[in-house]
Short mmCIF file of C-alpha atoms in Angstrom, two decimals:
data_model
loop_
_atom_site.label_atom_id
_atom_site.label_comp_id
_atom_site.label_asym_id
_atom_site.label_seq_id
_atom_site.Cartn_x
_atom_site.Cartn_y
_atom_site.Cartn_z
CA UNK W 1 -24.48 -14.53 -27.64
CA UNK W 2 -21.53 -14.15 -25.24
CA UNK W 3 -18.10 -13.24 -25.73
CA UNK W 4 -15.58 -14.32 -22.65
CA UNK W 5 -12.34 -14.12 -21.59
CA UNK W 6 -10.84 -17.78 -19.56
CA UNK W 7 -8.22 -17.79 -17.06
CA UNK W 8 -6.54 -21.61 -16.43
CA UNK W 9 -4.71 -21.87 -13.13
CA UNK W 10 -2.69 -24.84 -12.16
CA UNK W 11 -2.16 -26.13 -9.57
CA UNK W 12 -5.11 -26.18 -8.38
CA UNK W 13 -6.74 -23.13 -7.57
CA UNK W 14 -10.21 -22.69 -5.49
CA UNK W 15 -12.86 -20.95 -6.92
CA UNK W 16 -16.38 -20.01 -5.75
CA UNK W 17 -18.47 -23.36 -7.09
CA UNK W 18 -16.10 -25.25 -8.25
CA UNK W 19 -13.73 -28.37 -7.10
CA UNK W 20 -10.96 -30.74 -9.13
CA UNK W 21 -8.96 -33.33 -8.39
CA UNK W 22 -5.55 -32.14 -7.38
CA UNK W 23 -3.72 -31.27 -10.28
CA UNK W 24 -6.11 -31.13 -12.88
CA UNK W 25 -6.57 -27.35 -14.34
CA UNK W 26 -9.11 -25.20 -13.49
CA UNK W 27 -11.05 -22.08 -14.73
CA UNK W 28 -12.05 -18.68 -13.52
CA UNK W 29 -14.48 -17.88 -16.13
CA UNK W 30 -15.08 -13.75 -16.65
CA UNK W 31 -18.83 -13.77 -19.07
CA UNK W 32 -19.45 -10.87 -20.67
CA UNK W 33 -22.31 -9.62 -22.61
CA UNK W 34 -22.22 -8.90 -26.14
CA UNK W 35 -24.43 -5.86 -27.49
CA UNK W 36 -25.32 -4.71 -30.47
CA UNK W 37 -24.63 -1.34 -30.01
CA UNK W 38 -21.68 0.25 -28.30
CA UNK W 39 -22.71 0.86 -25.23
CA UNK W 40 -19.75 0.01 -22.89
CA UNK W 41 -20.93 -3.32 -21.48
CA UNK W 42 -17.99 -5.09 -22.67
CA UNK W 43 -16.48 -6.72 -25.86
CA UNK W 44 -18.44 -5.27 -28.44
CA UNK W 45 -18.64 -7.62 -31.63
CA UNK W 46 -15.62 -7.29 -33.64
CA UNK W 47 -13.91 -5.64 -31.04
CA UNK W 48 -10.84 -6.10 -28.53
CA UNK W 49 -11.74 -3.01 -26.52
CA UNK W 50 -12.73 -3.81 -22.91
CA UNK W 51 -15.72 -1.55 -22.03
CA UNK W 52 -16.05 -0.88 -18.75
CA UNK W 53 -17.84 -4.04 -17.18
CA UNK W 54 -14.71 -6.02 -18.18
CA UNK W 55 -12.29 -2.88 -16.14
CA UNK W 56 -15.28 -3.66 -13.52
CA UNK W 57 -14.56 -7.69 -13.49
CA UNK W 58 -10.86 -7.18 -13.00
CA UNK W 59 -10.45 -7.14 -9.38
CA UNK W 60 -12.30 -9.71 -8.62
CA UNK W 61 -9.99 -11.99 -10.86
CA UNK W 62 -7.00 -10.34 -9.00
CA UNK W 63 -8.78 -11.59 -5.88
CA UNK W 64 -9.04 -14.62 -7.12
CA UNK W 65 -5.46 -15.18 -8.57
CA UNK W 66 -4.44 -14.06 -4.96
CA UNK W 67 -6.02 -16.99 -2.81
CA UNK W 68 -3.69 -19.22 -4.96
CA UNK W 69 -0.24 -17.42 -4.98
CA UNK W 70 1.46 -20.32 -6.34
CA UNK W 71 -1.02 -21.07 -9.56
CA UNK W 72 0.35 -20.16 -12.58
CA UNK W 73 -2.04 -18.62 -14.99
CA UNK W 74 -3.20 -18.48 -18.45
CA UNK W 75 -5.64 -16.29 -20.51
CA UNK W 76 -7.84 -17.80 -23.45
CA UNK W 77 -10.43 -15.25 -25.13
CA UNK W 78 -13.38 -15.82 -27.16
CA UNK W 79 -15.42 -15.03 -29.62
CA UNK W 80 -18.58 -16.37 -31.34
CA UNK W 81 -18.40 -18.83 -34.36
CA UNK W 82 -19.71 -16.40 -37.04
CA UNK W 83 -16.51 -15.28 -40.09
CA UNK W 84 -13.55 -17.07 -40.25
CA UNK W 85 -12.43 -19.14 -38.38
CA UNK W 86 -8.12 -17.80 -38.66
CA UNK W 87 -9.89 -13.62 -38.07
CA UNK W 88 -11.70 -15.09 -35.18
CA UNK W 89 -8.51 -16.66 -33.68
CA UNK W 90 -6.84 -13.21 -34.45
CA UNK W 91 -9.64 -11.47 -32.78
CA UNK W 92 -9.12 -13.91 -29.55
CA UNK W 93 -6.04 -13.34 -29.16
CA UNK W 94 -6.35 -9.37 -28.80
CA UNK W 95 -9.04 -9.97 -26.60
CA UNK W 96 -7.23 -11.91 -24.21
CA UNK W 97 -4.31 -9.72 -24.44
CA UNK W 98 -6.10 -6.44 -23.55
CA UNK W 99 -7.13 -8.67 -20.52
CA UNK W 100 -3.77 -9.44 -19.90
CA UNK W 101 -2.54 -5.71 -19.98
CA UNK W 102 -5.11 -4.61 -17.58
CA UNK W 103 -4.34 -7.72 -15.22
CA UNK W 104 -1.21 -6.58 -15.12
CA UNK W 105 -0.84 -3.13 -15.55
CA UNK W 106 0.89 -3.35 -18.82
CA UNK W 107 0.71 0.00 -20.92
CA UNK W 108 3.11 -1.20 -23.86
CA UNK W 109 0.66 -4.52 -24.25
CA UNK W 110 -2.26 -2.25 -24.50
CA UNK W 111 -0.91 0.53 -26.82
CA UNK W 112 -0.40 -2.84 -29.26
CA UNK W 113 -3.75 -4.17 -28.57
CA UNK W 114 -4.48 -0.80 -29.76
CA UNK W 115 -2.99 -0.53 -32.36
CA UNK W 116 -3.95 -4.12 -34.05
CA UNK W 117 -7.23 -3.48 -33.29
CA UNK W 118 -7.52 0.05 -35.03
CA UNK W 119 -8.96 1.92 -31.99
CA UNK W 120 -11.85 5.01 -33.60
CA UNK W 121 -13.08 8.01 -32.11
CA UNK W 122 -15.96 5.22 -30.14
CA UNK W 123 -13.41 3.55 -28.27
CA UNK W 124 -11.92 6.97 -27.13
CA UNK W 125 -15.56 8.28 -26.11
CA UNK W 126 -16.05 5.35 -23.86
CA UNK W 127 -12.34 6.29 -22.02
CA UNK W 128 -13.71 9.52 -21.93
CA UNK W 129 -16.61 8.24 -20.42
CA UNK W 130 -15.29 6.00 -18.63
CA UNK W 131 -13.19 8.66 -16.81
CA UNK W 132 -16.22 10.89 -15.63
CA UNK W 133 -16.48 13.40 -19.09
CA UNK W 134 -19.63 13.48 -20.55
CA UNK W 135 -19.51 13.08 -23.77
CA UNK W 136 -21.52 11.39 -27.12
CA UNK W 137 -20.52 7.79 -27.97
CA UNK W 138 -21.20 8.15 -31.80
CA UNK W 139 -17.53 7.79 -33.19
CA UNK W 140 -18.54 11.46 -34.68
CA UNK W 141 -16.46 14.59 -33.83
CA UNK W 142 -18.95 17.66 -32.16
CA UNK W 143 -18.69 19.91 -29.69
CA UNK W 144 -19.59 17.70 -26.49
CA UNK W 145 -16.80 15.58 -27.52
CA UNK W 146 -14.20 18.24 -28.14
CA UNK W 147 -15.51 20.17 -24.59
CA UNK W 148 -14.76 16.45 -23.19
CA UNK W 149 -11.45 16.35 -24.56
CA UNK W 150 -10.60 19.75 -23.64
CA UNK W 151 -10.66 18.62 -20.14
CA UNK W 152 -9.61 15.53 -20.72
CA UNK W 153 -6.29 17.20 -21.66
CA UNK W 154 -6.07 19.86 -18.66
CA UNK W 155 -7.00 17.12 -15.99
CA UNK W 156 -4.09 14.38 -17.45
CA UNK W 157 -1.80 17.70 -17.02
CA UNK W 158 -2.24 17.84 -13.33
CA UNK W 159 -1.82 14.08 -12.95
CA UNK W 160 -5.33 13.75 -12.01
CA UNK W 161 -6.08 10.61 -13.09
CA UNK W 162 -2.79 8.99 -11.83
CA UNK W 163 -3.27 9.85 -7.77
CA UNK W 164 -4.25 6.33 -6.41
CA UNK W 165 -2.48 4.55 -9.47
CA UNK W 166 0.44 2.09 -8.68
CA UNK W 167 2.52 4.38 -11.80
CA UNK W 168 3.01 7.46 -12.49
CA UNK W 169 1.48 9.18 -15.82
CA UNK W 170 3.40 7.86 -18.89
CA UNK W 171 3.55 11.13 -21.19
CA UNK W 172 4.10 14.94 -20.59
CA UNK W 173 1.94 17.67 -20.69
CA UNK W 174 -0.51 17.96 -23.63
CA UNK W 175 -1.76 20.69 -25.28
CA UNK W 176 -5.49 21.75 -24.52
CA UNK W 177 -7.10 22.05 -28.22
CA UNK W 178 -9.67 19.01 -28.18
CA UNK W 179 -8.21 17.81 -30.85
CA UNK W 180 -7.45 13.48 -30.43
CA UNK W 181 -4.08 13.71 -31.84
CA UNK W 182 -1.95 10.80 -31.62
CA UNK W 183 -0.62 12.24 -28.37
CA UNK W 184 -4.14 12.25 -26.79
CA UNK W 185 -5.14 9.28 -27.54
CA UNK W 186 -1.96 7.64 -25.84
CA UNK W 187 -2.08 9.76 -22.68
CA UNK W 188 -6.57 8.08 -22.91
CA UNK W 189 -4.86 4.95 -23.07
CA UNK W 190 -2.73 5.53 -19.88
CA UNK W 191 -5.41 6.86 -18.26
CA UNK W 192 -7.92 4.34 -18.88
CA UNK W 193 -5.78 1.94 -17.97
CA UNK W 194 -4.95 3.35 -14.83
CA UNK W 195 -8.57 3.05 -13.43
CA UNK W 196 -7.82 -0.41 -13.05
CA UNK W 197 -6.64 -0.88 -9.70
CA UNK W 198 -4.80 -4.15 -9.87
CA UNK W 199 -1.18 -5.16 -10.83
CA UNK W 200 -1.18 -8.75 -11.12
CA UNK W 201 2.73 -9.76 -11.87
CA UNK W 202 3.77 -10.79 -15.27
CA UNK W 203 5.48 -14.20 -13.53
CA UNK W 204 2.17 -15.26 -12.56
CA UNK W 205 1.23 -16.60 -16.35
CA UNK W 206 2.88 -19.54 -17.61
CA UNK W 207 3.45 -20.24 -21.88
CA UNK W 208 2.43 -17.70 -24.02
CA UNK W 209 0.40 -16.03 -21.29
CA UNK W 210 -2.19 -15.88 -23.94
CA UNK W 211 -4.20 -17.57 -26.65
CA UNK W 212 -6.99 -17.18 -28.47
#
């Protein structure tokens, strides 16, 4: 079982393997691996979150988009057949906007993705994790996660997470309790999304940008 997340470019746009006839649409196809546990190795089933081997896939569709600078583009996500068939769309959909926001550096997209998705404590771990902070992945509260979040909150305060980004943190300091308030969880957002290093424009995506 795979989940994955499609990009369409036309005209046509060169990819490693494959060839079309001028004008016909072609596909940069990102697989990722569905697990049954969470263990970060991308969408997780029944989830929108992108663990960190879909953050890891992301420049090399940037790269991609690049050696075509005149190919509009167009992201379709996936899921598998099992549940309904209108939650699945809905499911899609996120999916390929989350992809979107990281493609293009988009904090507002993924605060909704967010949002419609109904983030947990999990998700949070894995930015956590993500960002070097050991810490349990068990969507439980304990002490390892509240040491994690600790520093989470005193390195965001010193911008450390926002040195090589192309933006500047999005939120002011936070207070250093370990709690995941609403406030910490947005400044994990910006954070997490700031370890992608790519800022494919907006302009680049034709339609909807998205679909599921």
């Amino acid at each position: 079982m795979s989940t994955r997340v499609t990009v369409h470019a036309s005209p046509k746009l060169l990819t490693r393997g494959v060839r079309g006839e001028s004008g016909v649409p072609m596909e940069i196809v990102l697989h990722i691996p569905s697990a049954p546990a969470y263990s970060n190795v991308g969408f997780e089933f029944d989830s929108a979150f992108p663990g960190q081997k879909i953050l890891a896939g992301m420049p090399q569709l940037a790269r991609l988009a690049a050696r075509a600078p005149q190919a509009r583009l167009m992201l379709f996500g996936h899921a598998d057949e099992a549940g309904a068939e209108d939650y699945n769309k809905s499911l899609s959909e996120r999916r390929a906007k989350a992809t979107l926001a990281l493609l293009t550096n988009d904090l507002s997209l993924f605060d909704t993705v967010a949002k419609d998705d109904h983030w947990r404590l999990i998700h949070y771990q894995a930015m956590l994790t993500a960002l070097g902070l050991t810490t349990a992945t068990d969507d439980a509260p304990g002490p390892q996660t509240t040491r994690s979040l600790k520093a989470f909150q005193r390195f965001y305060n010193t911008n450390t997470y926002h040195e090589a980004s192309t933006r500047p943190r999005a939120y002011g300091d936070l207070q250093v309790d370990g709690v995941l308030g609403p406030n910490t969880e947005a400044a994990l957002r910006d954070s997490y999304l700031a370890l992608v290093q790519v800022n494919v424009s907006s302009e680049r995506f034709f339609g909807p940008k998205t679909a599921g």
